[in-house]
Amino acid sequence: MTVTPGDREAPRKRNREVTRAALLAAARVRFAREGYSGTNVRVIAQDVGVDASLVFRYFGSKRALFDEASAENALAAEAVLDGPAEQLPSRLLATILEYDWPESAGEHPFVAMLRSANDDAIRAELSDQLCKTYTDSISRQVRGEDADLRAALFSAWLLGISVLRSVVRDDTLSRATMASVAPHFERVVEALLGEAKAGPAGATPAPGPEQPD
Amino acid sequence: MTVTPGDREAPRKRNREVTRAALLAAARVRFAREGYSGTNVRVIAQDVGVDASLVFRYFGSKRALFDEASAENALAAEAVLDGPAEQLPSRLLATILEYDWPESAGEHPFVAMLRSANDDAIRAELSDQLCKTYTDSISRQVRGEDADLRAALFSAWLLGISVLRSVVRDDTLSRATMASVAPHFERVVEALLGEAKAGPAGATPAPGPEQPD
Amino acid sequence: MTVTPGDREAPRKRNREVTRAALLAAARVRFAREGYSGTNVRVIAQDVGVDASLVFRYFGSKRALFDEASAENALAAEAVLDGPAEQLPSRLLATILEYDWPESAGEHPFVAMLRSANDDAIRAELSDQLCKTYTDSISRQVRGEDADLRAALFSAWLLGISVLRSVVRDDTLSRATMASVAPHFERVVEALLGEAKAGPAGATPAPGPEQPD
Amino acid sequence: MTVTPGDREAPRKRNREVTRAALLAAARVRFAREGYSGTNVRVIAQDVGVDASLVFRYFGSKRALFDEASAENALAAEAVLDGPAEQLPSRLLATILEYDWPESAGEHPFVAMLRSANDDAIRAELSDQLCKTYTDSISRQVRGEDADLRAALFSAWLLGISVLRSVVRDDTLSRATMASVAPHFERVVEALLGEAKAGPAGATPAPGPEQPD
DNA sequence: TATGAATGAGCATTCATTCAT
DNA sequence: GATGAATGAATGCTCATTCAT
């Protein structure tokens, strides 16, 4: 829409890249909201205002477009790994409760992929992605035995919160904020990731003791 | 009674009730595995070895068949509420980790419905069902404040475990058993549902993760 | 519904004939209202409360049932030929404006057949029937030359009135009665069937001078 | 432009407007001959030599295609209203006896619509169209009382002639020409539309035909 | 290369009809 | 013979994809 006067003399010059990017962006939104099989190539093209055949020209197939869109989602999800390792759990929660994910229609990348996970290949990709971003990184935070299982259980919790918010649209969780969830979160973090020795006795302090303020 | 997709060779007995039940059973399996839109009426009929038009004769429409299949799933899920209330949490976990759900292709009823939750009406039905079976009943177990939120967080965990096992097929959680999970489960139950005794320190600060662009 | 006690001991005895007649009656109603292709065999059977397969057992095919129903319609239409020949035109009009045709859902037999006249064989049958009941018999009433053409034009008028009332449901004609139409009818009868010599001059008296009262 | 069903051999030109017009033309022919429900979208496409899905691409639905075809028919029928009002009746007759209606398979537009008048919405549309083109315009020509009823009776006659020619395919009327019908037509026009000069005698009595049972 | 017209396989659904009991 | 379960060919319609220009 924002066409600068300079684009007029060579309208075909950069349009390929611009259109391609626009299609990709529209695809991320549609796939995130409606899933792979629920998304119509023609609708993506309409979002951009071009003909559907461009999708095939630029990406080869609906599936290739989906894969590329998913890769971008995955990259976005991984960004949470940047930062101090000790604060990873709460950063993970923040990406679920606070971040908007505008590129994927407000859906967390994992929810977006989950919407298409009926397909085996997509499921496998989601599985890899969840390992890389959730389980493996959390596993390294675990103090004590059974690190893999406890990390998986913690990942399940995060994923479940996303699903309940975005897919099921549970009222309580949809309204939940970092502030309201934090106290419970802390206790679960301790329960799952903390030193697993003490039974029902007093909980150990929150995992991130170096609180900035 | 439980007709699996492989049973295509058996000659039909020309018995309305038997055929109807077989179609319903096949439908539960297919819908659970492939979701509503991913399931083909013809395939369900083939699973049973009859013509697809019988689906419409006996159920009226693909959607009505789905609704009936879902109702049976929901009923099956609710059965967990029978029994001593104090043991509800671990009964819930057992339905996830130990019960086979043979009628829905090994999928927990909620996962089966989740596979079709792109559809708004189905999503709403799943939401109701989750409230009835998970959130509301768990909420009554909570000792302390914030019962709704804590019940929702606990429901999210259960749902997340199911999703990670069935949809994502996470190796660790797929192999998990009641025995291996029990110690961690107990700690989380205590953390989320037990008397909230205000952790020794303040809540973790709202983390500010670098939001991906 | 009105089952006499005697029918109980041999319930299969006359039921064949009774059921057959009931199916035929229901068929006349349905075919008249919805046309041949618009009528569902199953619905006819439901009207009677029996299974659709009886239609095939008793009549052979939907088409044979239609033919038999049409034959009864035709017979009913022909009944108008009984009576004094000179009053035929007004008797014809009366069957259109006054008679209820309860056996064919209130539709004049010719309208009932017309609803199915897309089919060539049905069209031919209707053509025959119209000749026998309308054109040929009217032709004999014509005084003067061009009897066939004038009879055909008069038949067209009668048929047109039926169509405008029943098919198009024109308000004015639907409300028309013998009394309101009679004066105009008389003039047209004279114009089309009367001695064709006199041009715009005075009309000759009504065709049926031997008025009973 | 007028694509007849036989034109299946012509290779398509990949021109949207041409193909769309060809589909519309083929649809007018098929709908006129076979009625709405008797017409198959695939057949229309075959007439033009393209795939059936183009019908949905260009028109949205079978019904929308029918509506567009009907609108063209209606427009064609209304053209008769152009010209001197006093000659309207004979112009109306001429469109029935002399004009070929090549766009609607030789069927008068009203007959074409009548073939689909089982459908309520189509019947209502036909009713409107008949009023606009026949009844209302004729009503204005009537000298004397009862204008509406007499106009309706005259419309009925015109429609009846069309039906007898096209639907019933009555031999006599099919061969009729303006020349052969004109003298009778004039007399009927005078009888129905002319100054009503109260026939010399009383109206014929309401005849009591033996109603068929 | 870019455009958009055209394709064809596939889906839910209907309905006259057949066939096993 | 009577019953009703089962059939299969259509039908309107959708959608990813290809092909001509």
Coordinates of C-alpha atoms in Angstrom, one line a residue, chain A:
Chain A
M1 CA 0.0 0.0 0.0
T2 CA 2.8 2.4 0.9
V3 CA 4.2 2.8 -2.6
T4 CA 6.9 5.3 -2.8
P5 CA 7.1 7.4 -6.1
G6 CA 10.4 5.7 -6.9
D7 CA 8.8 2.3 -7.1
R8 CA 6.8 3.4 -10.0
E9 CA 9.4 3.4 -12.7
A10 CA 10.5 -0.1 -12.0
P11 CA 7.5 -1.6 -10.4
R12 CA 8.7 -5.2 -11.0
K13 CA 12.1 -4.7 -9.4
R14 CA 11.7 -5.5 -5.7
N15 CA 8.1 -6.6 -5.9
R16 CA 8.9 -10.2 -6.0
E17 CA 10.6 -10.1 -2.6
V18 CA 8.0 -7.8 -1.2
T19 CA 5.1 -10.0 -2.3
R20 CA 6.9 -13.1 -1.2
A21 CA 7.3 -11.7 2.3
A22 CA 3.7 -10.5 2.4
L23 CA 2.5 -13.9 1.4
L24 CA 4.7 -15.5 4.1
A25 CA 3.4 -13.1 6.7
A26 CA -0.2 -13.7 5.7
A27 CA 0.4 -17.4 5.8
R28 CA 1.8 -17.3 9.3
V29 CA -1.4 -15.6 10.5
R30 CA -3.7 -17.9 8.6
F31 CA -1.9 -21.2 9.5
A32 CA -1.7 -20.1 13.1
R33 CA -5.4 -19.4 13.4
E34 CA -6.9 -22.1 11.2
G35 CA -4.3 -24.8 11.0
Y36 CA -2.8 -26.3 7.9
S37 CA -5.7 -28.1 6.4
G38 CA -8.2 -25.4 7.5
T39 CA -6.3 -22.8 5.6
N40 CA -7.0 -22.0 2.0
V41 CA -4.2 -20.9 -0.3
R42 CA -6.5 -18.6 -2.1
V43 CA -7.4 -16.8 1.1
I44 CA -3.8 -16.2 1.9
A45 CA -3.3 -14.7 -1.6
Q46 CA -6.4 -12.5 -1.1
D47 CA -5.0 -11.2 2.2
V48 CA -2.1 -9.9 0.2
G49 CA -4.1 -8.9 -2.9
V50 CA -2.4 -11.2 -5.4
D51 CA -3.3 -14.3 -7.3
A52 CA -3.0 -17.6 -5.6
S53 CA -0.7 -18.9 -8.3
L54 CA 2.0 -16.7 -6.9
V55 CA 2.1 -19.0 -3.9
F56 CA 3.1 -21.8 -6.1
R57 CA 5.5 -19.7 -8.1
Y58 CA 7.3 -18.4 -5.0
F59 CA 7.0 -21.3 -2.6
G60 CA 6.3 -24.4 -4.7
S61 CA 3.4 -25.7 -2.8
K62 CA 1.0 -25.0 0.1
R63 CA 3.1 -27.3 2.2
A64 CA 6.4 -25.6 1.4
L65 CA 4.8 -22.3 2.3
F66 CA 3.7 -23.8 5.6
D67 CA 7.2 -25.2 6.3
E68 CA 8.7 -21.8 5.7
A69 CA 6.1 -20.1 7.9
S70 CA 6.7 -22.7 10.6
A71 CA 10.5 -22.1 10.5
E72 CA 9.9 -18.5 11.2
N73 CA 7.6 -19.4 14.1
A74 CA 10.2 -21.7 15.4
L75 CA 12.9 -19.1 15.2
A76 CA 10.6 -16.7 17.1
A77 CA 10.0 -19.2 19.8
E78 CA 13.7 -19.9 20.3
A79 CA 14.4 -16.2 21.0
V80 CA 13.3 -16.8 24.5
L81 CA 16.5 -18.8 25.1
D82 CA 18.5 -15.6 24.9
G83 CA 19.1 -14.3 28.4
P84 CA 20.2 -15.4 31.8
A85 CA 19.6 -19.2 32.1
E86 CA 18.3 -18.9 35.7
Q87 CA 15.4 -16.8 34.6
L88 CA 14.5 -19.0 31.7
P89 CA 11.3 -20.5 33.4
S90 CA 9.8 -17.1 34.0
R91 CA 10.8 -15.9 30.6
L92 CA 9.0 -18.9 29.1
L93 CA 5.9 -18.1 31.1
A94 CA 6.1 -14.5 29.9
T95 CA 6.1 -15.5 26.3
I96 CA 2.8 -17.3 27.0
L97 CA 1.1 -14.8 29.2
E98 CA 2.4 -11.5 28.0
Y99 CA 3.8 -11.5 24.6
D100 CA 1.4 -10.7 21.8
W101 CA 2.8 -12.8 18.9
P102 CA 1.5 -10.4 16.3
E103 CA 3.1 -12.4 13.5
S104 CA 1.1 -15.5 14.3
A105 CA -2.3 -13.9 14.9
G106 CA -1.7 -13.8 18.7
E107 CA -1.0 -17.5 18.9
H108 CA 2.1 -18.8 20.6
P109 CA 4.2 -20.5 18.0
F110 CA 3.7 -23.9 19.5
V111 CA 0.0 -23.5 19.6
A112 CA 0.1 -22.4 16.0
M113 CA 2.0 -25.6 15.1
L114 CA -0.2 -27.7 17.3
R115 CA -3.2 -26.6 15.2
S116 CA -1.7 -28.5 12.3
A117 CA -0.2 -31.4 14.2
N118 CA -2.6 -34.0 12.8
D119 CA -0.1 -34.3 10.0
D120 CA 2.8 -36.6 11.0
A121 CA 5.6 -34.6 9.5
I122 CA 4.3 -31.5 11.2
R123 CA 4.0 -33.3 14.5
A124 CA 7.6 -34.4 14.2
E125 CA 8.7 -30.9 13.5
L126 CA 6.7 -29.6 16.5
S127 CA 8.3 -32.3 18.6
D128 CA 11.8 -31.2 17.7
Q129 CA 11.0 -27.6 18.3
L130 CA 9.5 -28.3 21.7
C131 CA 12.6 -30.2 22.7
K132 CA 14.9 -27.5 21.5
T133 CA 13.1 -24.7 23.1
Y134 CA 11.4 -26.2 26.1
T135 CA 12.5 -29.6 27.3
D136 CA 16.2 -29.6 26.6
S137 CA 16.8 -26.1 28.0
I138 CA 14.6 -26.7 31.0
S139 CA 16.3 -30.0 31.7
R140 CA 19.5 -28.1 32.2
Q141 CA 17.9 -26.0 34.9
V142 CA 16.8 -29.0 36.9
R143 CA 18.6 -29.6 40.2
G144 CA 18.4 -33.2 41.2
E145 CA 17.5 -36.5 39.6
D146 CA 15.1 -37.3 36.8
A147 CA 15.9 -34.2 35.0
D148 CA 14.4 -35.3 31.7
L149 CA 11.1 -36.4 33.1
R150 CA 10.8 -33.3 35.3
A151 CA 11.6 -31.1 32.4
A152 CA 9.0 -32.8 30.2
L153 CA 6.4 -32.4 32.9
F154 CA 7.3 -28.7 33.2
S155 CA 7.1 -28.4 29.4
A156 CA 3.8 -30.1 29.5
W157 CA 2.6 -27.5 31.9
L158 CA 3.7 -24.6 29.8
L159 CA 2.2 -26.1 26.7
G160 CA -1.0 -26.9 28.5
I161 CA -1.4 -23.3 29.7
S162 CA -1.0 -22.1 26.1
V163 CA -3.5 -24.6 24.8
L164 CA -6.0 -23.8 27.5
R165 CA -5.7 -20.1 26.7
S166 CA -5.6 -20.1 23.0
V167 CA -7.3 -23.3 21.8
V168 CA -9.8 -24.0 24.5
R169 CA -10.1 -20.3 25.4
D170 CA -10.5 -21.0 29.1
D171 CA -11.7 -17.8 30.7
T172 CA -9.6 -18.0 33.8
L173 CA -6.4 -18.6 32.1
S174 CA -7.1 -16.1 29.3
R175 CA -7.3 -13.4 31.9
A176 CA -4.3 -14.6 33.9
T177 CA -1.3 -12.3 34.0
M178 CA 2.3 -12.8 35.1
A179 CA 1.3 -11.0 38.4
S180 CA -1.6 -13.3 39.2
V181 CA 0.2 -16.5 38.2
A182 CA 3.7 -15.7 39.6
P183 CA 3.2 -17.0 43.1
H184 CA 1.8 -20.4 41.9
F185 CA 4.4 -20.5 39.2
E186 CA 7.2 -20.2 41.6
R187 CA 5.9 -23.0 43.7
V188 CA 5.5 -25.3 40.7
V189 CA 9.0 -24.4 39.5
E190 CA 10.3 -25.4 42.8
A191 CA 8.3 -28.5 42.9
L192 CA 9.3 -29.7 39.5
L193 CA 12.7 -28.2 38.9
G194 CA 14.0 -27.7 42.4
E195 CA 16.1 -30.0 44.6
A196 CA 13.7 -32.9 44.9
K197 CA 14.8 -34.1 48.3
A198 CA 12.4 -32.5 50.7
G199 CA 9.1 -34.2 50.7
P200 CA 6.0 -32.3 51.9
A201 CA 8.3 -30.1 54.0
G202 CA 8.9 -26.4 53.4
A203 CA 9.6 -25.3 49.8
T204 CA 13.0 -24.0 48.8
P205 CA 13.2 -20.4 47.7
A206 CA 12.4 -19.3 44.1
P207 CA 14.8 -20.4 41.5
G208 CA 15.9 -16.9 40.5
P209 CA 17.3 -15.5 43.8
E210 CA 19.2 -12.7 42.1
Q211 CA 16.1 -10.5 41.8
P212 CA 17.0 -7.2 40.1
D213 CA 14.8 -5.1 42.4

